Amino acid sequence: MTEVAHSKASNFVSSGRSIKGLLLPLTPPEEHGITDEGALKSLAEQHAIFYEASLDTRLDAVNYAYRDITTTCRAFPAVRSERFILAMAAWFSLLCQVDDIIEELDANLAQAALADSIAILKSNTKVYQGRLLDYDGGFVNPGCNQICALTKTFVRHLRELVPASIFIKVANDVLDVWENMGLERVVKDGPAPDVESYISLKSRTIGLSPFFDILQAELCREIDSKPEVHPSIMWQLERNVALAVTLQNDIIGLSKDLAHDHALNLISILTVTEDKSIEAAHEVVVAMHNRAVKAALCSASAIRLASHQHGFSYSSDYADSLLGFITRHFKWASSAQRYVP
Protein backbone atom coordinates (compact mmCIF):
# COMPACT_ATOMS: atom_id res chain seq x y z
CA MET A 1 0.00 0.00 0.00
CA THR A 2 1.46 3.38 -1.00
CA GLU A 3 1.89 6.22 1.50
CA VAL A 4 -1.05 8.11 -0.03
CA ALA A 5 -3.26 5.02 0.07
CA HIS A 6 -2.17 4.36 3.64
CA SER A 7 -3.17 7.91 4.60
CA LYS A 8 -6.58 7.55 2.95
CA ALA A 9 -7.13 4.24 4.68
CA SER A 10 -6.25 5.71 8.06
CA ASN A 11 -8.66 8.60 7.48
CA PHE A 12 -11.40 6.13 6.54
CA VAL A 13 -10.87 4.17 9.74
CA SER A 14 -10.70 7.24 11.98
CA SER A 15 -13.96 8.54 10.51
CA GLY A 16 -15.84 5.68 12.18
CA ARG A 17 -17.28 4.37 8.91
CA SER A 18 -15.30 1.14 9.11
CA ILE A 19 -17.74 -0.51 11.57
CA LYS A 20 -20.99 0.62 9.97
CA GLY A 21 -23.33 -1.74 8.16
CA LEU A 22 -22.58 -4.88 10.18
CA LEU A 23 -25.47 -7.30 10.76
CA LEU A 24 -25.51 -8.52 14.37
CA PRO A 25 -27.91 -11.04 15.94
CA LEU A 26 -30.01 -9.84 18.87
CA THR A 27 -28.93 -11.17 22.26
CA PRO A 28 -31.46 -12.11 24.97
CA PRO A 29 -31.55 -9.37 27.64
CA GLU A 30 -31.58 -11.97 30.43
CA GLU A 31 -28.16 -13.36 29.46
CA HIS A 32 -25.75 -11.91 31.99
CA GLY A 33 -23.78 -14.92 33.19
CA ILE A 34 -22.18 -14.83 36.62
CA THR A 35 -22.32 -11.28 37.99
CA ASP A 36 -21.79 -11.83 41.72
CA GLU A 37 -18.64 -9.90 42.60
CA GLY A 38 -17.57 -12.37 45.25
CA ALA A 39 -17.87 -15.31 42.86
CA LEU A 40 -15.93 -13.47 40.15
CA LYS A 41 -13.12 -12.56 42.56
CA SER A 42 -12.94 -16.15 43.80
CA LEU A 43 -12.57 -17.40 40.23
CA ALA A 44 -9.92 -14.75 39.55
CA GLU A 45 -7.91 -15.95 42.57
CA GLN A 46 -7.87 -19.46 41.09
CA HIS A 47 -7.07 -18.25 37.57
CA ALA A 48 -4.20 -15.96 38.66
CA ILE A 49 -1.77 -18.87 38.24
CA PHE A 50 -1.50 -17.88 34.56
CA TYR A 51 0.04 -14.51 35.43
CA GLU A 52 2.07 -15.09 38.60
CA ALA A 53 5.29 -15.90 36.72
CA SER A 54 5.20 -12.80 34.49
CA LEU A 55 3.93 -10.10 36.90
CA ASP A 56 5.59 -8.53 39.94
CA THR A 57 2.86 -8.98 42.54
CA ARG A 58 0.05 -11.37 43.37
CA LEU A 59 -2.36 -8.42 43.20
CA ASP A 60 -1.34 -7.67 39.61
CA ALA A 61 -1.85 -11.33 38.70
CA VAL A 62 -5.31 -11.38 40.26
CA ASN A 63 -6.28 -8.17 38.46
CA TYR A 64 -5.29 -9.63 35.09
CA ALA A 65 -7.07 -12.86 35.99
CA TYR A 66 -10.21 -10.93 36.93
CA ARG A 67 -10.20 -9.38 33.46
CA ASP A 68 -10.04 -12.84 31.86
CA ILE A 69 -12.84 -14.20 34.04
CA THR A 70 -15.22 -11.29 33.41
CA THR A 71 -14.47 -11.37 29.68
CA THR A 72 -15.23 -15.10 29.58
CA CYS A 73 -18.48 -14.71 31.52
CA ARG A 74 -19.66 -11.94 29.22
CA ALA A 75 -18.70 -13.84 26.08
CA PHE A 76 -20.44 -17.06 27.12
CA PRO A 77 -23.05 -16.19 29.78
CA ALA A 78 -24.77 -19.57 29.35
CA VAL A 79 -21.78 -21.24 31.03
CA ARG A 80 -22.51 -21.37 34.75
CA SER A 81 -20.19 -24.17 35.88
CA GLU A 82 -17.21 -22.60 37.63
CA ARG A 83 -14.95 -25.37 36.34
CA PHE A 84 -15.93 -24.69 32.74
CA ILE A 85 -15.58 -20.92 33.21
CA LEU A 86 -12.07 -21.48 34.54
CA ALA A 87 -11.32 -23.81 31.62
CA MET A 88 -12.45 -21.16 29.12
CA ALA A 89 -10.45 -18.47 30.92
CA ALA A 90 -7.40 -20.74 30.87
CA TRP A 91 -7.62 -21.07 27.10
CA PHE A 92 -8.31 -17.34 26.66
CA SER A 93 -5.21 -16.49 28.68
CA LEU A 94 -3.00 -19.00 26.87
CA LEU A 95 -4.22 -17.87 23.44
CA CYS A 96 -3.73 -14.15 24.09
CA GLN A 97 -0.32 -14.50 25.74
CA VAL A 98 1.06 -16.90 23.13
CA ASP A 99 -0.25 -14.71 20.31
CA ASP A 100 1.45 -11.65 21.84
CA ILE A 101 4.75 -13.49 22.29
CA ILE A 102 4.71 -14.92 18.76
CA GLU A 103 4.19 -11.42 17.36
CA GLU A 104 7.51 -10.35 18.89
CA LEU A 105 9.55 -13.35 17.69
CA ASP A 106 11.15 -13.81 14.29
CA ALA A 107 9.71 -16.55 12.10
CA ASN A 108 12.22 -19.24 13.12
CA LEU A 109 11.85 -18.67 16.85
CA ALA A 110 8.07 -18.47 16.51
CA GLN A 111 8.07 -21.86 14.83
CA ALA A 112 10.35 -23.28 17.53
CA ALA A 113 8.17 -21.94 20.34
CA LEU A 114 4.99 -23.34 18.81
CA ALA A 115 6.71 -26.66 18.10
CA ASP A 116 7.64 -26.97 21.78
CA SER A 117 4.09 -26.17 22.88
CA ILE A 118 2.72 -28.67 20.37
CA ALA A 119 5.07 -31.35 21.71
CA ILE A 120 3.91 -30.69 25.28
CA LEU A 121 0.25 -30.92 24.25
CA LYS A 122 0.80 -34.09 22.23
CA SER A 123 2.65 -35.71 25.10
CA ASN A 124 -0.44 -35.24 27.21
CA THR A 125 -2.98 -36.48 24.68
CA LYS A 126 -1.28 -39.68 23.53
CA VAL A 127 -0.41 -42.64 25.71
CA TYR A 128 2.71 -44.59 24.76
CA GLN A 129 3.35 -47.93 26.46
CA GLY A 130 0.80 -47.17 29.15
CA ARG A 131 2.24 -43.85 30.32
CA LEU A 132 2.11 -40.20 29.32
CA LEU A 133 5.16 -38.69 27.68
CA ASP A 134 6.99 -36.05 29.69
CA TYR A 135 8.25 -33.36 27.32
CA ASP A 136 10.35 -30.50 28.71
CA GLY A 137 10.59 -28.27 25.66
CA GLY A 138 13.59 -26.73 23.95
CA PHE A 139 14.23 -23.63 26.09
CA VAL A 140 16.13 -21.70 23.42
CA ASN A 141 14.74 -18.20 24.03
CA PRO A 142 12.91 -16.32 26.84
CA GLY A 143 9.79 -16.11 24.69
CA CYS A 144 9.97 -19.83 23.95
CA ASN A 145 10.51 -20.53 27.65
CA GLN A 146 7.44 -18.52 28.54
CA ILE A 147 5.26 -20.33 26.00
CA CYS A 148 6.47 -23.71 27.32
CA ALA A 149 5.70 -22.68 30.90
CA LEU A 150 2.26 -21.36 29.95
CA THR A 151 1.45 -24.54 28.04
CA LYS A 152 2.38 -26.72 31.00
CA THR A 153 0.27 -24.57 33.33
CA PHE A 154 -2.64 -24.82 30.90
CA VAL A 155 -2.35 -28.61 30.65
CA ARG A 156 -2.18 -29.10 34.43
CA HIS A 157 -5.05 -26.69 35.06
CA LEU A 158 -7.31 -28.04 32.32
CA ARG A 159 -6.84 -31.66 33.38
CA GLU A 160 -8.07 -30.73 36.86
CA LEU A 161 -11.10 -28.83 35.53
CA VAL A 162 -12.71 -30.97 32.82
CA PRO A 163 -13.34 -34.68 32.16
CA ALA A 164 -10.64 -36.56 30.25
CA SER A 165 -12.74 -36.75 27.07
CA ILE A 166 -13.20 -32.96 27.04
CA PHE A 167 -9.51 -32.41 27.82
CA ILE A 168 -8.49 -34.50 24.80
CA LYS A 169 -10.95 -32.68 22.55
CA VAL A 170 -9.82 -29.23 23.68
CA ALA A 171 -6.12 -30.13 23.49
CA ASN A 172 -6.49 -31.46 19.95
CA ASP A 173 -8.22 -28.25 18.89
CA VAL A 174 -5.45 -26.19 20.51
CA LEU A 175 -2.99 -28.21 18.42
CA ASP A 176 -4.91 -27.16 15.31
CA VAL A 177 -4.75 -23.50 16.38
CA TRP A 178 -0.98 -23.69 17.01
CA GLU A 179 -0.26 -25.47 13.72
CA ASN A 180 -2.17 -22.81 11.80
CA MET A 181 -0.58 -20.02 13.84
CA GLY A 182 2.80 -21.33 12.72
CA LEU A 183 1.62 -21.32 9.12
CA GLU A 184 0.25 -17.81 9.59
CA ARG A 185 3.67 -16.63 10.75
CA VAL A 186 5.17 -17.95 7.48
CA VAL A 187 2.39 -16.47 5.33
CA LYS A 188 2.83 -13.12 7.05
CA ASP A 189 6.34 -12.77 5.59
CA GLY A 190 5.32 -13.88 2.07
CA PRO A 191 3.06 -12.60 -0.71
CA ALA A 192 -0.57 -11.82 0.06
CA PRO A 193 -2.66 -15.03 0.18
CA ASP A 194 -5.88 -15.52 -1.78
CA VAL A 195 -9.16 -14.90 0.04
CA GLU A 196 -10.07 -18.56 0.55
CA SER A 197 -6.66 -19.47 1.98
CA TYR A 198 -6.68 -16.42 4.23
CA ILE A 199 -10.11 -17.20 5.68
CA SER A 200 -9.25 -20.87 6.18
CA LEU A 201 -6.15 -19.83 8.11
CA LYS A 202 -7.50 -16.96 10.20
CA SER A 203 -10.76 -18.68 11.15
CA ARG A 204 -8.59 -21.27 12.90
CA THR A 205 -5.99 -19.02 14.51
CA ILE A 206 -8.67 -16.94 16.27
CA GLY A 207 -9.00 -20.00 18.50
CA LEU A 208 -12.77 -20.45 18.83
CA SER A 209 -12.92 -24.26 18.63
CA PRO A 210 -11.66 -24.89 22.19
CA PHE A 211 -14.27 -22.44 23.50
CA PHE A 212 -16.96 -24.23 21.51
CA ASP A 213 -15.81 -27.60 22.90
CA ILE A 214 -16.24 -26.38 26.48
CA LEU A 215 -19.53 -24.61 25.73
CA GLN A 216 -20.94 -27.77 24.18
CA ALA A 217 -19.79 -29.79 27.18
CA GLU A 218 -21.69 -27.39 29.45
CA LEU A 219 -24.92 -27.15 27.44
CA CYS A 220 -25.14 -30.55 25.77
CA ARG A 221 -23.81 -32.83 28.50
CA GLU A 222 -27.13 -34.67 28.90
CA ILE A 223 -27.61 -35.55 25.24
CA ASP A 224 -27.58 -39.28 24.60
CA SER A 225 -25.43 -41.02 22.00
CA LYS A 226 -27.87 -40.12 19.22
CA PRO A 227 -27.84 -36.33 18.78
CA GLU A 228 -31.09 -34.73 17.69
CA VAL A 229 -29.29 -32.44 15.22
CA HIS A 230 -27.26 -33.67 12.26
CA PRO A 231 -23.56 -32.89 12.86
CA SER A 232 -23.24 -31.14 9.49
CA ILE A 233 -25.79 -28.49 10.53
CA MET A 234 -23.92 -27.85 13.77
CA TRP A 235 -20.64 -27.69 11.85
CA GLN A 236 -22.09 -25.14 9.43
CA LEU A 237 -23.24 -22.99 12.34
CA GLU A 238 -19.82 -23.11 14.02
CA ARG A 239 -18.08 -22.43 10.71
CA ASN A 240 -20.16 -19.33 9.95
CA VAL A 241 -19.85 -17.97 13.49
CA ALA A 242 -16.07 -18.36 13.22
CA LEU A 243 -16.10 -16.63 9.83
CA ALA A 244 -18.17 -13.70 11.13
CA VAL A 245 -15.86 -13.25 14.12
CA THR A 246 -12.77 -13.50 11.91
CA LEU A 247 -14.06 -10.72 9.68
CA GLN A 248 -15.06 -8.62 12.69
CA ASN A 249 -11.45 -8.80 13.85
CA ASP A 250 -10.27 -7.46 10.50
CA ILE A 251 -12.90 -4.72 10.35
CA ILE A 252 -12.41 -3.55 13.93
CA GLY A 253 -8.65 -4.13 13.94
CA LEU A 254 -7.98 -2.37 10.62
CA SER A 255 -6.71 0.79 12.31
CA LYS A 256 -4.18 -1.12 14.43
CA ASP A 257 -3.12 -3.30 11.50
CA LEU A 258 -2.49 -0.23 9.35
CA ALA A 259 -0.57 1.51 12.13
CA HIS A 260 1.71 -1.51 12.57
CA ASP A 261 1.95 -2.42 8.87
CA HIS A 262 0.28 -5.79 9.42
CA ALA A 263 -0.52 -7.11 5.96
CA LEU A 264 -2.68 -10.00 7.21
CA ASN A 265 -5.98 -8.17 7.19
CA LEU A 266 -8.49 -9.10 4.50
CA ILE A 267 -9.34 -5.47 3.78
CA SER A 268 -5.67 -4.66 3.20
CA ILE A 269 -5.22 -7.83 1.16
CA LEU A 270 -8.08 -6.89 -1.17
CA THR A 271 -6.53 -3.47 -1.80
CA VAL A 272 -3.46 -5.32 -3.11
CA THR A 273 -4.76 -8.49 -4.78
CA GLU A 274 -7.85 -6.92 -6.36
CA ASP A 275 -6.65 -3.30 -6.56
CA LYS A 276 -9.63 -2.04 -4.57
CA SER A 277 -9.88 1.18 -2.62
CA ILE A 278 -10.06 0.81 1.15
CA GLU A 279 -13.75 1.75 1.02
CA ALA A 280 -14.55 -0.84 -1.65
CA ALA A 281 -12.56 -3.53 0.14
CA HIS A 282 -14.36 -2.69 3.36
CA GLU A 283 -17.74 -3.08 1.64
CA VAL A 284 -16.73 -6.52 0.36
CA VAL A 285 -15.66 -7.69 3.82
CA VAL A 286 -18.78 -6.31 5.52
CA ALA A 287 -20.93 -8.10 2.93
CA MET A 288 -19.03 -11.34 3.60
CA HIS A 289 -19.59 -10.87 7.33
CA ASN A 290 -23.30 -10.29 6.88
CA ARG A 291 -23.69 -13.35 4.65
CA ALA A 292 -21.97 -15.44 7.32
CA VAL A 293 -24.33 -14.08 9.98
CA LYS A 294 -27.39 -14.82 7.83
CA ALA A 295 -26.13 -18.36 7.18
CA ALA A 296 -25.58 -18.82 10.93
CA LEU A 297 -29.13 -17.63 11.60
CA CYS A 298 -30.47 -20.18 9.10
CA SER A 299 -28.48 -23.00 10.69
CA ALA A 300 -29.66 -21.98 14.15
CA SER A 301 -33.29 -22.03 12.97
CA ALA A 302 -32.83 -25.56 11.62
CA ILE A 303 -31.26 -26.63 14.92
CA ARG A 304 -34.14 -25.13 16.94
CA LEU A 305 -36.67 -26.96 14.76
CA ALA A 306 -34.88 -30.29 15.12
CA SER A 307 -34.51 -29.81 18.87
CA HIS A 308 -38.22 -29.03 19.22
CA GLN A 309 -39.19 -32.09 17.21
CA HIS A 310 -37.11 -34.32 19.49
CA GLY A 311 -38.24 -32.64 22.69
CA PHE A 312 -34.74 -31.42 23.61
CA SER A 313 -33.40 -27.91 24.13
CA TYR A 314 -29.69 -28.66 24.53
CA SER A 315 -28.59 -28.07 20.94
CA SER A 316 -30.97 -25.12 20.65
CA ASP A 317 -29.35 -23.50 23.69
CA TYR A 318 -25.92 -24.11 22.16
CA ALA A 319 -26.98 -22.54 18.86
CA ASP A 320 -28.44 -19.50 20.62
CA SER A 321 -25.25 -19.07 22.62
CA LEU A 322 -23.12 -19.14 19.46
CA LEU A 323 -25.35 -16.58 17.74
CA GLY A 324 -25.17 -14.32 20.78
CA PHE A 325 -21.40 -14.64 20.79
CA ILE A 326 -21.22 -12.92 17.38
CA THR A 327 -22.73 -9.79 18.92
CA ARG A 328 -20.96 -10.06 22.25
CA HIS A 329 -17.59 -10.48 20.50
CA PHE A 330 -18.24 -7.37 18.41
CA LYS A 331 -18.99 -5.32 21.53
CA TRP A 332 -15.91 -6.64 23.31
CA ALA A 333 -13.55 -6.19 20.36
CA SER A 334 -14.83 -2.66 19.75
CA SER A 335 -13.50 -1.58 23.13
CA ALA A 336 -10.65 -4.05 23.76
CA GLN A 337 -7.10 -2.72 23.91
CA ARG A 338 -5.94 -5.57 21.63
CA TYR A 339 -7.55 -3.74 18.68
CA VAL A 340 -6.32 -0.23 19.50
CA PRO A 341 -3.26 1.14 17.61
PDB file of C-alpha atoms in Angstrom, residues 5 29 33 35 38 63 74 98 108 141 156 162 166 185 195-196 198 221 233 243 271 291 318 337:
ATOM      1  CA  ALA A   5      -3.261   5.018   0.066  1.00  0.00           C
ATOM      2  CA  PRO A  29     -31.553  -9.369  27.640  1.00  0.00           C
ATOM      3  CA  GLY A  33     -23.778 -14.923  33.188  1.00  0.00           C
ATOM      4  CA  THR A  35     -22.318 -11.278  37.991  1.00  0.00           C
ATOM      5  CA  GLY A  38     -17.572 -12.368  45.255  1.00  0.00           C
ATOM      6  CA  ASN A  63      -6.283  -8.174  38.462  1.00  0.00           C
ATOM      7  CA  ARG A  74     -19.662 -11.937  29.216  1.00  0.00           C
ATOM      8  CA  VAL A  98       1.061 -16.902  23.131  1.00  0.00           C
ATOM      9  CA  ASN A 108      12.217 -19.242  13.121  1.00  0.00           C
ATOM     10  CA  ASN A 141      14.738 -18.198  24.033  1.00  0.00           C
ATOM     11  CA  ARG A 156      -2.184 -29.097  34.428  1.00  0.00           C
ATOM     12  CA  VAL A 162     -12.711 -30.968  32.824  1.00  0.00           C
ATOM     13  CA  ILE A 166     -13.196 -32.958  27.041  1.00  0.00           C
ATOM     14  CA  ARG A 185       3.667 -16.634  10.747  1.00  0.00           C
ATOM     15  CA  VAL A 195      -9.158 -14.903   0.038  1.00  0.00           C
ATOM     16  CA  GLU A 196     -10.067 -18.564   0.546  1.00  0.00           C
ATOM     17  CA  TYR A 198      -6.683 -16.419   4.228  1.00  0.00           C
ATOM     18  CA  ARG A 221     -23.806 -32.827  28.499  1.00  0.00           C
ATOM     19  CA  ILE A 233     -25.790 -28.487  10.526  1.00  0.00           C
ATOM     20  CA  LEU A 243     -16.104 -16.631   9.826  1.00  0.00           C
ATOM     21  CA  THR A 271      -6.530  -3.474  -1.805  1.00  0.00           C
ATOM     22  CA  ARG A 291     -23.690 -13.353   4.653  1.00  0.00           C
ATOM     23  CA  TYR A 318     -25.920 -24.115  22.160  1.00  0.00           C
ATOM     24  CA  GLN A 337      -7.095  -2.719  23.909  1.00  0.00           C
TER      25      GLN A 337
END
